């Protein structure tokens, strides 16, 4: 289930970010006379009030916020005496402790301490409930480590006005006739609580009117108990639309000539629930079961009887298993690390012998990110999907390239098939990353800082979708079974609450050039 509203061209009026607030102090620097360790309460007080000068980062990459004082009496290893947290006024401390692979009483090798602390700092930061996370380590004269995690919390209750296009991407919306284009707008409100009950739980409500009507409520609990290893998720959604792309013709979606006034061409309802098996915020397995009811109007049925394989209504149950191993440095605009996601789903239709045949879907995504030095970063991504078991598939179940998986430059096209493969590459250069702009007329630290970073990007994509769907296909579709490829240039803007805006120009092997705007990192 997807608890997010359509990301493209929503106005996020309330999402301003704080890039970082350096809190606290550290122990004496190397070469200074060691002092007796401060009591824990006084250390916490100094971190909140005194604000002495901070030390320079010591761990690559250079955007880390780890600071380590001297440990002259510790030897090669040191025992963790205390782990403290500052700044988590809303977030429960036990939630933060559950993310760490450090505990009081652990003995750590000092040579590995910077990398170990940076890995734990990123675990907290990638909860995506803090603007910044700073970790400080000091020994004092006792030779035992005191670790202080200083966090700057975000604004968690975020009402966002919805004003979005009713198409998968901007290019497809522009290709429609003028009157139809302006009819295909959605409006409403998207309400998110990203740290519900102070436990990093997510509560999402969507009220969307206009061309597509959507009423949704989602609740995600990452984990229960002290270790937060088992969680759950629930969702309910009801969707209606005044028009529908009922066929692929000339490799493009074909909608009704005019939106229906007295009926909805498509209506969808589903309810879902499942378990979350959570090792860390970076390694999660989701097991979900959902019930779906979908119906199309008579006009859609007459235009394409295979939209639901000879039916105007269908019901089915989806069983899905999705494992995500996300070891990227940041989730919003990753530069280093890796990402792997494996999904397996099984769809069983309800309705006896007249129901459509059941089928399974296997999905795989793997991305590796490299730092090349000199502000250069390279990313390589692999996508794959295959549908199995069924001899024939409804048009609604035939999606391949052109939706979530996209060869950039082919935004206006969709390619149906049982299977697809996709390769994406990108080389980014950090062109401009000024200090965060502080807004002098806003006193709240959660919203008074405007971060901004600009990346220049060159990319190359290639993909192929194919496979017999077991039903007649229009002869006008030429792209299934053909290799699609493109190269391009882009400007990526990273700002606000993990918001990314990409402005790209792409040239395809079919000699088409286009300008595209995206609201997520493409790889």
PDB file of N, CA and C in Angstrom, residues 4 23 82 89 107 116 146 157 173 263 280 284 289 304 335 340 392 414-415 437 468 505:
ATOM      1  N   UNK A   4       1.164   7.639   0.504  1.00  0.00           N
ATOM      2  CA  UNK A   4       1.496   9.001   0.093  1.00  0.00           C
ATOM      3  C   UNK A   4       0.541   9.495  -0.967  1.00  0.00           C
ATOM      4  N   UNK A  23      24.572  21.110  18.565  1.00  0.00           N
ATOM      5  CA  UNK A  23      24.293  21.180  19.981  1.00  0.00           C
ATOM      6  C   UNK A  23      25.461  20.590  20.753  1.00  0.00           C
ATOM      7  N   UNK A  82      27.879   5.589  29.324  1.00  0.00           N
ATOM      8  CA  UNK A  82      26.526   6.148  29.266  1.00  0.00           C
ATOM      9  C   UNK A  82      26.206   6.579  27.842  1.00  0.00           C
ATOM     10  N   UNK A  89      12.255  16.171  22.485  1.00  0.00           N
ATOM     11  CA  UNK A  89      11.153  16.569  23.355  1.00  0.00           C
ATOM     12  C   UNK A  89       9.877  15.791  23.051  1.00  0.00           C
ATOM     13  N   UNK A 107      32.134  -2.761  24.909  1.00  0.00           N
ATOM     14  CA  UNK A 107      33.530  -2.354  24.784  1.00  0.00           C
ATOM     15  C   UNK A 107      33.843  -2.175  23.304  1.00  0.00           C
ATOM     16  N   UNK A 116      31.695   3.553  13.527  1.00  0.00           N
ATOM     17  CA  UNK A 116      30.594   2.948  14.282  1.00  0.00           C
ATOM     18  C   UNK A 116      29.570   4.015  14.690  1.00  0.00           C
ATOM     19  N   UNK A 146      31.375   8.312  27.119  1.00  0.00           N
ATOM     20  CA  UNK A 146      30.038   8.862  27.244  1.00  0.00           C
ATOM     21  C   UNK A 146      29.618   9.356  25.864  1.00  0.00           C
ATOM     22  N   UNK A 157       3.268  17.266  12.390  1.00  0.00           N
ATOM     23  CA  UNK A 157       1.913  17.303  11.838  1.00  0.00           C
ATOM     24  C   UNK A 157       1.930  18.247  10.641  1.00  0.00           C
ATOM     25  N   UNK A 173       0.519  14.558 -19.179  1.00  0.00           N
ATOM     26  CA  UNK A 173      -0.543  15.554 -18.963  1.00  0.00           C
ATOM     27  C   UNK A 173      -0.502  16.618 -20.050  1.00  0.00           C
ATOM     28  N   UNK A 263     -21.449   8.657 -14.595  1.00  0.00           N
ATOM     29  CA  UNK A 263     -20.888   7.425 -14.036  1.00  0.00           C
ATOM     30  C   UNK A 263     -19.385   7.613 -13.855  1.00  0.00           C
ATOM     31  N   UNK A 280      16.272  -3.094  11.629  1.00  0.00           N
ATOM     32  CA  UNK A 280      16.558  -1.682  11.883  1.00  0.00           C
ATOM     33  C   UNK A 280      15.717  -0.875  10.901  1.00  0.00           C
ATOM     34  N   UNK A 284      13.968  -4.010   6.650  1.00  0.00           N
ATOM     35  CA  UNK A 284      12.577  -4.242   7.028  1.00  0.00           C
ATOM     36  C   UNK A 284      11.953  -5.249   6.060  1.00  0.00           C
ATOM     37  N   UNK A 289      -1.653  -8.553   3.620  1.00  0.00           N
ATOM     38  CA  UNK A 289      -2.812  -9.170   2.977  1.00  0.00           C
ATOM     39  C   UNK A 289      -3.818  -8.056   2.720  1.00  0.00           C
ATOM     40  N   UNK A 304     -13.066  -1.979 -24.297  1.00  0.00           N
ATOM     41  CA  UNK A 304     -11.987  -2.940 -24.081  1.00  0.00           C
ATOM     42  C   UNK A 304     -12.481  -4.038 -23.144  1.00  0.00           C
ATOM     43  N   UNK A 335      23.829   9.392  -1.901  1.00  0.00           N
ATOM     44  CA  UNK A 335      25.089   9.597  -2.607  1.00  0.00           C
ATOM     45  C   UNK A 335      26.029   8.407  -2.462  1.00  0.00           C
ATOM     46  N   UNK A 340      18.626  -2.479  -1.800  1.00  0.00           N
ATOM     47  CA  UNK A 340      18.123  -3.707  -2.414  1.00  0.00           C
ATOM     48  C   UNK A 340      16.708  -3.958  -1.919  1.00  0.00           C
ATOM     49  N   UNK A 392      -3.141 -15.929 -19.127  1.00  0.00           N
ATOM     50  CA  UNK A 392      -3.557 -14.658 -19.715  1.00  0.00           C
ATOM     51  C   UNK A 392      -3.750 -13.642 -18.589  1.00  0.00           C
ATOM     52  N   UNK A 414       3.746   4.016 -22.514  1.00  0.00           N
ATOM     53  CA  UNK A 414       3.667   2.875 -21.617  1.00  0.00           C
ATOM     54  C   UNK A 414       3.863   1.612 -22.444  1.00  0.00           C
ATOM     55  N   UNK A 415       4.549   0.651 -21.852  1.00  0.00           N
ATOM     56  CA  UNK A 415       4.846  -0.604 -22.540  1.00  0.00           C
ATOM     57  C   UNK A 415       4.322  -1.737 -21.671  1.00  0.00           C
ATOM     58  N   UNK A 437      19.946  28.862   4.726  1.00  0.00           N
ATOM     59  CA  UNK A 437      19.468  30.233   4.854  1.00  0.00           C
ATOM     60  C   UNK A 437      18.542  30.319   6.065  1.00  0.00           C
ATOM     61  N   UNK A 468       4.276 -12.594 -23.707  1.00  0.00           N
ATOM     62  CA  UNK A 468       2.930 -12.794 -24.228  1.00  0.00           C
ATOM     63  C   UNK A 468       1.922 -12.688 -23.093  1.00  0.00           C
ATOM     64  N   UNK A 505      16.586  16.984 -19.264  1.00  0.00           N
ATOM     65  CA  UNK A 505      16.428  16.917 -20.718  1.00  0.00           C
ATOM     66  C   UNK A 505      16.958  15.570 -21.163  1.00  0.00           C
TER      67      UNK A 505
END
